[in-house]
PDB file of C-alpha atoms in Angstrom:
ATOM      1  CA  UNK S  25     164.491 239.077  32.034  1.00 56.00           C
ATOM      2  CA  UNK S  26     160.880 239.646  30.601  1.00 63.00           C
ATOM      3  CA  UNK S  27     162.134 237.724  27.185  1.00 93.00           C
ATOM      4  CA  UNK S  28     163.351 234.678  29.635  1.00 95.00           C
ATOM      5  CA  UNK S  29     160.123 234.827  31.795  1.00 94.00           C
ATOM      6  CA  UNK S  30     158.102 234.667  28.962  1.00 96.00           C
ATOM      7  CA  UNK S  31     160.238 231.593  27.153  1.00 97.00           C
ATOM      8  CA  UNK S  32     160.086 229.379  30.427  1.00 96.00           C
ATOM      9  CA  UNK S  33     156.331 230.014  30.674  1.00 96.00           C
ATOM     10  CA  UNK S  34     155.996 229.059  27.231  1.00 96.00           C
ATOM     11  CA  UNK S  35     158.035 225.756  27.362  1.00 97.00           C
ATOM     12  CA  UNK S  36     156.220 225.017  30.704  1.00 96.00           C
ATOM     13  CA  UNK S  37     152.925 225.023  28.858  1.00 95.00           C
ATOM     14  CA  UNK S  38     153.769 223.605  25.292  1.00 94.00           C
ATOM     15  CA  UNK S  39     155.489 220.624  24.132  1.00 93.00           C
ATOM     16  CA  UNK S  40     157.404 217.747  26.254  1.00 95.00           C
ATOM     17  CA  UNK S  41     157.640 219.498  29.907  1.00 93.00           C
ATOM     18  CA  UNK S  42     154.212 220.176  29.850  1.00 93.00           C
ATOM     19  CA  UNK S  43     152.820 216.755  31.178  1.00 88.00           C
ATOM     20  CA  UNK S  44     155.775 216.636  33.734  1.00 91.00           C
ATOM     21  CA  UNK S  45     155.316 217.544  37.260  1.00 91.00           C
ATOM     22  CA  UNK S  46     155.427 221.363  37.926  1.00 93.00           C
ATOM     23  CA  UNK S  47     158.396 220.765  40.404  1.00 91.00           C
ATOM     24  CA  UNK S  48     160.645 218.970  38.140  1.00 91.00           C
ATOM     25  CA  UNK S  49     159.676 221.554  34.962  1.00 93.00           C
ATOM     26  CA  UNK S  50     160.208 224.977  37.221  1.00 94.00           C
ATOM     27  CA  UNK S  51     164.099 223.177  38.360  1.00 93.00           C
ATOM     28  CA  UNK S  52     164.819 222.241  34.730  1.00 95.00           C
ATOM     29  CA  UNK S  53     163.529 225.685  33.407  1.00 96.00           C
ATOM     30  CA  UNK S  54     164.918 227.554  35.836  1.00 95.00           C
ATOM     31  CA  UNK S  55     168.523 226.579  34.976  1.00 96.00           C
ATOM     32  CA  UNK S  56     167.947 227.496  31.548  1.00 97.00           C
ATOM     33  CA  UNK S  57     169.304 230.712  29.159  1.00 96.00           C
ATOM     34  CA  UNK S  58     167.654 232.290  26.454  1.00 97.00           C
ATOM     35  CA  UNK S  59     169.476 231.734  23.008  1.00 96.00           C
ATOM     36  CA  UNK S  60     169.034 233.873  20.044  1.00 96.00           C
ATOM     37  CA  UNK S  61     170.117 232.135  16.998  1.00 97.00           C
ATOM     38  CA  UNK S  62     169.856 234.124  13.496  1.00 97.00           C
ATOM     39  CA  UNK S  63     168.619 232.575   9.922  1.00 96.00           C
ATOM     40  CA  UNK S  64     171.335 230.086   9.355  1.00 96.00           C
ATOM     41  CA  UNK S  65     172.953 229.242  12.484  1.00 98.00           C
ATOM     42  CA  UNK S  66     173.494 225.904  13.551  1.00 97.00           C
ATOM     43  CA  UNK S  67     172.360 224.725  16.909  1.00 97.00           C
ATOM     44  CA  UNK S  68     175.257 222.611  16.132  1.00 96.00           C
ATOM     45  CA  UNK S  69     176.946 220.119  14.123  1.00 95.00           C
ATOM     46  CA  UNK S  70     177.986 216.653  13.338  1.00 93.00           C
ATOM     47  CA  UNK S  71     180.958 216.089  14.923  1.00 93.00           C
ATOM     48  CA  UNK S  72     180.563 218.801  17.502  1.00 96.00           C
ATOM     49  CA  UNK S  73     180.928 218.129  21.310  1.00 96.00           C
ATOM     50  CA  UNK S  74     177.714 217.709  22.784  1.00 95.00           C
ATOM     51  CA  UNK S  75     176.490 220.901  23.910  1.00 94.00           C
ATOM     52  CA  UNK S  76     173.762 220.615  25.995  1.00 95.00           C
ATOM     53  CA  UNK S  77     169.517 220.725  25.826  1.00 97.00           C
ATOM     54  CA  UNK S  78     167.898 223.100  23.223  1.00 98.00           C
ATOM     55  CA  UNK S  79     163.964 223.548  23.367  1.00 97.00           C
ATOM     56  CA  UNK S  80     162.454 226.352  20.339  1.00 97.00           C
ATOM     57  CA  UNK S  81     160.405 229.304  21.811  1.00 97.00           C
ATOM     58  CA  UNK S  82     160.226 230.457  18.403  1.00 96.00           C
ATOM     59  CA  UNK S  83     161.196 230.373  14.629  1.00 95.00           C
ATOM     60  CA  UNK S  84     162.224 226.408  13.193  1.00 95.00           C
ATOM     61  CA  UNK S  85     165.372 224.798  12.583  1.00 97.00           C
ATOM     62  CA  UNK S  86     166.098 222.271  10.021  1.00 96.00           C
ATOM     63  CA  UNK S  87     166.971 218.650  10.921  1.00 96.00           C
ATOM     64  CA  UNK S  88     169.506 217.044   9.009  1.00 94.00           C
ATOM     65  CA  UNK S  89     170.875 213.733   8.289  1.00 87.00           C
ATOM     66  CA  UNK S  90     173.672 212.101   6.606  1.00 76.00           C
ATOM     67  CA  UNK S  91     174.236 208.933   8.341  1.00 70.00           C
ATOM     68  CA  UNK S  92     175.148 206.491   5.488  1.00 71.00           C
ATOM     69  CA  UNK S  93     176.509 207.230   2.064  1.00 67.00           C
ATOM     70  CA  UNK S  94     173.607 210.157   1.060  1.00 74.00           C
ATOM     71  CA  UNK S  95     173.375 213.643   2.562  1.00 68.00           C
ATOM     72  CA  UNK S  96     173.210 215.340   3.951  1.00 81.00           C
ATOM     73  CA  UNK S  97     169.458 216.332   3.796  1.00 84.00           C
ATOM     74  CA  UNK S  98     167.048 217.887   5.697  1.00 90.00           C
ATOM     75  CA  UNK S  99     164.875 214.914   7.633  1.00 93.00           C
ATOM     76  CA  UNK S 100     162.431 217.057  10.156  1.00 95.00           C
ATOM     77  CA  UNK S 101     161.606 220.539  11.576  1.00 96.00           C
ATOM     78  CA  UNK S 102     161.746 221.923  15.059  1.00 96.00           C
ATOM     79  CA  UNK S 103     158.676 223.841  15.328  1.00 95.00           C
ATOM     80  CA  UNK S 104     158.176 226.119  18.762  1.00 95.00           C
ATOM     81  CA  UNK S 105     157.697 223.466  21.822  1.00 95.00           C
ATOM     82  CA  UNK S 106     159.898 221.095  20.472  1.00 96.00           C
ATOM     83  CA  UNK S 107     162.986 220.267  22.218  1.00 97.00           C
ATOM     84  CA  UNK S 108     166.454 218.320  21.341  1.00 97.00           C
ATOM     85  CA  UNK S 109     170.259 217.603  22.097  1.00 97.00           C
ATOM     86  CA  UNK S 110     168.891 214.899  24.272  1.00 96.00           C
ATOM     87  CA  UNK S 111     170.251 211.305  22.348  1.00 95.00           C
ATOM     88  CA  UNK S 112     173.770 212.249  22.354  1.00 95.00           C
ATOM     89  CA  UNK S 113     173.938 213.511  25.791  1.00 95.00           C
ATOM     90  CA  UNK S 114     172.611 210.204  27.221  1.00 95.00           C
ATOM     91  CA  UNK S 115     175.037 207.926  24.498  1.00 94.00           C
ATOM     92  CA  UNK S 116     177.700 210.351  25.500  1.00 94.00           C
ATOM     93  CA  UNK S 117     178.932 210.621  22.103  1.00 95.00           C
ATOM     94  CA  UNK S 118     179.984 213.939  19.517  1.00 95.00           C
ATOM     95  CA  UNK S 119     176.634 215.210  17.761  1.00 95.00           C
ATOM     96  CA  UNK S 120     175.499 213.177  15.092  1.00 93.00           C
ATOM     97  CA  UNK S 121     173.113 215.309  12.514  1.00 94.00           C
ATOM     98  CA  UNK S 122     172.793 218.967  12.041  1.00 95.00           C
ATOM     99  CA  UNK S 123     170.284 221.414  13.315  1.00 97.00           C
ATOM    100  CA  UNK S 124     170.307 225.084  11.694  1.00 97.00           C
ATOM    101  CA  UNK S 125     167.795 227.933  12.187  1.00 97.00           C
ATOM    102  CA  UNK S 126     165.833 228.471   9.018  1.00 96.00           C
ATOM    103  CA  UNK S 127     164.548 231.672  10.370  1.00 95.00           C
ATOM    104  CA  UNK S 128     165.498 233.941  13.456  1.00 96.00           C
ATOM    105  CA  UNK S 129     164.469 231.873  16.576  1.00 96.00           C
ATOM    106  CA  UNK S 130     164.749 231.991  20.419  1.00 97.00           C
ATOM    107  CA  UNK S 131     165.350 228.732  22.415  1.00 97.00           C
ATOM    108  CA  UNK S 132     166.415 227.853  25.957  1.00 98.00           C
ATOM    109  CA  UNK S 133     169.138 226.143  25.920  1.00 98.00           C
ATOM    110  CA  UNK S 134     170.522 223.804  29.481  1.00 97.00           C
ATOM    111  CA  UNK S 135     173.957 223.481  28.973  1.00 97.00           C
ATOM    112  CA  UNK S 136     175.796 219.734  29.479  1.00 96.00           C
ATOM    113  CA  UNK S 137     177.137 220.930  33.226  1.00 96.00           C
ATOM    114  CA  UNK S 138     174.011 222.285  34.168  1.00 96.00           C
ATOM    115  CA  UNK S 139     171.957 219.530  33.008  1.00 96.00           C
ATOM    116  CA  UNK S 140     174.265 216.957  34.850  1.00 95.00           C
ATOM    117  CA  UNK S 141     173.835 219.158  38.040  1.00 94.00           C
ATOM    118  CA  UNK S 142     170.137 219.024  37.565  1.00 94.00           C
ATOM    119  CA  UNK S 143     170.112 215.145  37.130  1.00 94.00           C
ATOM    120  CA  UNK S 144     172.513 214.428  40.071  1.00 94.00           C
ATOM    121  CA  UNK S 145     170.058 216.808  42.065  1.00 92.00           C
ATOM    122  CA  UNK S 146     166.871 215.465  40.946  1.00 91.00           C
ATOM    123  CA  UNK S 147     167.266 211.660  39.737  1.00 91.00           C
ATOM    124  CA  UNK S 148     163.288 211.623  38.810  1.00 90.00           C
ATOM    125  CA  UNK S 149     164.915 213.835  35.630  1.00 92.00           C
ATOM    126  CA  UNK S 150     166.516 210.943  34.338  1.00 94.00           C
ATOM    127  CA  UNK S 151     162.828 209.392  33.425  1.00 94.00           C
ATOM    128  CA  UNK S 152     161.673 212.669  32.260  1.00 94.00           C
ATOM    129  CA  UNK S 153     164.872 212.590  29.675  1.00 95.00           C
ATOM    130  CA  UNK S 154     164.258 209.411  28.725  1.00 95.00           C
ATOM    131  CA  UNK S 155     160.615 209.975  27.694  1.00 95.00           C
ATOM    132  CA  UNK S 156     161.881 212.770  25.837  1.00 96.00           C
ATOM    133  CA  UNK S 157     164.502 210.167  23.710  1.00 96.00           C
ATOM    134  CA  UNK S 158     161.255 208.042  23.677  1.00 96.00           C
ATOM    135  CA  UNK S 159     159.320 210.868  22.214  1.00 96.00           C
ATOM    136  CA  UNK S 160     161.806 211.269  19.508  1.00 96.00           C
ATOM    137  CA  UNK S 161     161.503 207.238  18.628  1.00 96.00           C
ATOM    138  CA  UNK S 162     158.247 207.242  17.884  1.00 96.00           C
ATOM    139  CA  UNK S 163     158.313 210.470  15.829  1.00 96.00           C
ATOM    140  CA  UNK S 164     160.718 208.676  13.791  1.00 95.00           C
ATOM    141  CA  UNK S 165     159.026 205.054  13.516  1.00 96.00           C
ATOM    142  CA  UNK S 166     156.010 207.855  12.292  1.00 95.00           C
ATOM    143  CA  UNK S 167     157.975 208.877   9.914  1.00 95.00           C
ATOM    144  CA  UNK S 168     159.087 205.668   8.169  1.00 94.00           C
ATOM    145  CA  UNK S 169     155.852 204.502   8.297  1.00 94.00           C
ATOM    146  CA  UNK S 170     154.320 207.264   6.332  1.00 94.00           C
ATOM    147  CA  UNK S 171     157.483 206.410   3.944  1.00 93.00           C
ATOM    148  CA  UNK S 172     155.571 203.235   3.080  1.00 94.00           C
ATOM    149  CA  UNK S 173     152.277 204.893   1.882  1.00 95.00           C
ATOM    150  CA  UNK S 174     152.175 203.878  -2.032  1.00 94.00           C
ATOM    151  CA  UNK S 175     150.298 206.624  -3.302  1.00 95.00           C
ATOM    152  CA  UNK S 176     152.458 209.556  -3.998  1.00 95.00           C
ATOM    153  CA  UNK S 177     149.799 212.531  -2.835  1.00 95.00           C
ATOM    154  CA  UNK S 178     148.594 210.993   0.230  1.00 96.00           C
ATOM    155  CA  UNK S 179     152.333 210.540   0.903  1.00 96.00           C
ATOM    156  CA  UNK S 180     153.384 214.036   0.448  1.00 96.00           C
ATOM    157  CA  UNK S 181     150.015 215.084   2.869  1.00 97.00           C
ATOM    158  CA  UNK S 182     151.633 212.935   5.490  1.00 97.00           C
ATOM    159  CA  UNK S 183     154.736 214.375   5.238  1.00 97.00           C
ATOM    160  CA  UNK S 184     153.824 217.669   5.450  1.00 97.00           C
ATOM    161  CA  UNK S 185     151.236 216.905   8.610  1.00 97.00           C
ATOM    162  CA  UNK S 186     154.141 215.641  10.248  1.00 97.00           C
ATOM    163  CA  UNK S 187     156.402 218.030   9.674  1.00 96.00           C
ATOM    164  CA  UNK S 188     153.985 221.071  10.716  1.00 95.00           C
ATOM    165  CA  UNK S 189     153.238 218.198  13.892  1.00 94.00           C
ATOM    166  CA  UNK S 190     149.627 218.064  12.784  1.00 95.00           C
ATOM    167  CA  UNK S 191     149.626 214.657  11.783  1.00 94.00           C
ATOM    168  CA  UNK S 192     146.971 213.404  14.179  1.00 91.00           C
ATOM    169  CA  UNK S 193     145.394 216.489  15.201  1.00 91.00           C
ATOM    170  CA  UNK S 194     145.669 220.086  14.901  1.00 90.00           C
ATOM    171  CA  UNK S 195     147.479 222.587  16.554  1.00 88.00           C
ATOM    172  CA  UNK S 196     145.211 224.813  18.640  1.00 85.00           C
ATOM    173  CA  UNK S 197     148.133 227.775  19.084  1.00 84.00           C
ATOM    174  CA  UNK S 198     149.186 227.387  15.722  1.00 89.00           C
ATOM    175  CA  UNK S 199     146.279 226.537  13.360  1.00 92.00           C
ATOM    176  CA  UNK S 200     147.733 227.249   9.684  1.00 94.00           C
ATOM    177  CA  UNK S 201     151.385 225.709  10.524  1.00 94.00           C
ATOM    178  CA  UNK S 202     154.212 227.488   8.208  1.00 95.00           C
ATOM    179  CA  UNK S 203     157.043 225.608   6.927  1.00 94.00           C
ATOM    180  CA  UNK S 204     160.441 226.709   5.830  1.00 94.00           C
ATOM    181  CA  UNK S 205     160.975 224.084   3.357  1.00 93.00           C
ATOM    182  CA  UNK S 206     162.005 223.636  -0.251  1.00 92.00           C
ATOM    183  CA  UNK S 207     160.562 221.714  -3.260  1.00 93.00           C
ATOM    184  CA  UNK S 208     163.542 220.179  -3.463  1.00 93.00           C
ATOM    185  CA  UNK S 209     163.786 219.240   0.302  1.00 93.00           C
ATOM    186  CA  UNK S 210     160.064 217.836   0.071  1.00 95.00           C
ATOM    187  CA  UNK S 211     160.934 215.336  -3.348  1.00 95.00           C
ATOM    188  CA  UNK S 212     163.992 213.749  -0.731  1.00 92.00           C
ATOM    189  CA  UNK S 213     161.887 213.556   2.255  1.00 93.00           C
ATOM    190  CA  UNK S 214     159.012 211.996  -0.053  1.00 95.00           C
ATOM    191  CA  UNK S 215     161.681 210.004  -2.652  1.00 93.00           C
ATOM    192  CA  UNK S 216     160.085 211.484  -5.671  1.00 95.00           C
ATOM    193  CA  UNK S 217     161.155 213.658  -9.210  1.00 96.00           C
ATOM    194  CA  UNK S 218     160.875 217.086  -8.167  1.00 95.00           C
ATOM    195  CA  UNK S 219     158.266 217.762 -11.175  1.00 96.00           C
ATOM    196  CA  UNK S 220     156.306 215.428  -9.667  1.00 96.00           C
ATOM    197  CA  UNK S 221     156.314 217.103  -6.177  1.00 96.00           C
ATOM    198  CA  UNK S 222     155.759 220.563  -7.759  1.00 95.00           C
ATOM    199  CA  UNK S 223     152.454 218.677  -9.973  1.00 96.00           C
ATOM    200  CA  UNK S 224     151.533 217.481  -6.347  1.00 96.00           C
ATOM    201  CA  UNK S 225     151.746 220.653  -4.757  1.00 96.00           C
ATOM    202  CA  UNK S 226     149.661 222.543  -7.402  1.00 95.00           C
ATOM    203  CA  UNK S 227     146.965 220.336  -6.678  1.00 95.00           C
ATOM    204  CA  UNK S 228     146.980 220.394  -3.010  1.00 96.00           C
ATOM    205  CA  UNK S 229     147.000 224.192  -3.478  1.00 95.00           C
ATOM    206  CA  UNK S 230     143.973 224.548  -5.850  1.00 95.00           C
ATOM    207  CA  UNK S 231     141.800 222.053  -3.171  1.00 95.00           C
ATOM    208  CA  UNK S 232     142.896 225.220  -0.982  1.00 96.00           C
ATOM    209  CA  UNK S 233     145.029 222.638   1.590  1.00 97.00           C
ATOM    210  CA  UNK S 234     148.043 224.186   1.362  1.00 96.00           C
ATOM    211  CA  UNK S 235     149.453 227.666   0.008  1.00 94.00           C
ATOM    212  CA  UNK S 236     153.183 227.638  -1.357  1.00 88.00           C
ATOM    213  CA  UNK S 237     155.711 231.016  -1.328  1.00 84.00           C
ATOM    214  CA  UNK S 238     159.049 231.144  -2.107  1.00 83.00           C
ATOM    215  CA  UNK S 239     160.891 228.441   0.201  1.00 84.00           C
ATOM    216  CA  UNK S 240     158.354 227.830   2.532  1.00 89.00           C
ATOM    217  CA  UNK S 241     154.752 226.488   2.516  1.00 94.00           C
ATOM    218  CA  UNK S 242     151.906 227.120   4.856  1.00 96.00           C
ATOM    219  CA  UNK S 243     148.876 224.286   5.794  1.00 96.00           C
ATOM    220  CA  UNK S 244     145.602 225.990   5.507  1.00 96.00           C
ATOM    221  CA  UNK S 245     143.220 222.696   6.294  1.00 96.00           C
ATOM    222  CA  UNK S 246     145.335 220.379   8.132  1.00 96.00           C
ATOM    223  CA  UNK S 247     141.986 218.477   8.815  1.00 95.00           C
ATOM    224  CA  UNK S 248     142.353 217.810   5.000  1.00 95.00           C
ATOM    225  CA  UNK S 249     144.926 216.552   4.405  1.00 96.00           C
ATOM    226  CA  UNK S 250     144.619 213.878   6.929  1.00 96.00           C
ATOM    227  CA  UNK S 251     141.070 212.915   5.511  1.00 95.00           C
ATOM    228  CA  UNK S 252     143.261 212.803   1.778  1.00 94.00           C
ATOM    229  CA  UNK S 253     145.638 210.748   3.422  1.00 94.00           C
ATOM    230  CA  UNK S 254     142.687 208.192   4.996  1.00 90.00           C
ATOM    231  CA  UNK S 255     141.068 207.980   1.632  1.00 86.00           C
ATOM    232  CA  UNK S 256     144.107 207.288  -0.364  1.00 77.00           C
ATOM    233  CA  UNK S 257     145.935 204.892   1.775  1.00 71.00           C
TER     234      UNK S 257
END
């Protein structure tokens, strides 16, 4: 009960229920379980049934797309205060993209009947869910228009400041953001040779902006990387 105490506290404070009313977070938190998901579990799947709300307390999940002819391939990270499951509850179709742990995490998770009893309790939710979908629009509208920066390294900073969700500011909580994320999974997000990310990557590293280990990569100045990407865009 602790472990759950603490995980509602922490969503309640970080991430999209924080700027909602305290009365509408404590009845949306309050119908929530505590998950425990193991390196390499999925959340879910494409395909799936729609399974409900998911919001990390801790560890990251890959997010990954394949809704064409490529893929698929990782497209974004859930970092602690991020929550999703939200789109194909409200289109009321099967999942559509992939969401796996990349390390042991905890999230609440509101299943599909519990969330519908919440809404047809408290119709002011509806707004709140929405703003969450909205969230999730302009994260990805972000996202493509970091795609269009020409040069290369500033591209690659954005990327990874968006990823870590340090792309306009830091992270107070979390000031050196790790990522679980591959060389190879950076040259698809950024549509580059993976030499050239690697090349990249040693550079950022020497300028002491980043620090690379084996499958993951930690931000050490997120401050700059955003002045690299100002001064190269």
């Amino acid at each position: 009960m602790t472990e759950l105490r603490e995980a509602r506290t922490f969503l309640s404070n970080h991430g999209w229920l924080s700027e909602a009313p305290v009365g509408l977070r404590t009845m949306l938190l309050s119908q929530c379980e505590l998950r425990k998901l193991s390196r390499g579990d999925y959340a879910y799947q494409t395909g799936d049934q729609t399974n409900g709300l998911w919001g990390v307390v801790s560890g990251g999940f890959a997010f990954s797309i394949a809704p064409h002819e490529q893929g698929p391939h990782m497209a974004h990270v859930f970092r602690p205060g991020f929550w999703f499951g939200e789109a194909e509850f409200l289109a009321g179709t099967s999942r559509r993209y992939d969401v796996r742990a990349t390390r042991e995490a905890h999230c609440l998770w509101l299943s599909v009947k519990k969330l519908s009893i919440v809404l047809e309790r408290e119709p002011r939710l509806w707004r709140l869910l929405g703003s969450l979908c909205a969230d999730h629009v302009f994260l990805a509208v972000g996202a493509l228009d970091d795609m269009t920066i020409r040069n290369s390294r500033a591209r690659i900073a954005a990327i990874l400041l968006r990823l870590a969700n340090v792309r306009l500011q830091d992270q107070p909580t979390d000031p050196t953001p790790e990522l679980d994320i591959t060389q190879e999974d950076l040259a698809l997000l950024a549509n580059l040779p993976r030499t050239s990310v690697t090349a990249y990557l040693g550079e950022l590293e020497r300028q002491n902006l980043i620090q690379g280990s084996y499958g993951a990569l930690r931000i050490i100045n997120p401050g700059g990387l955003r002045r690299l990407v100002g001064e190269e865009t």
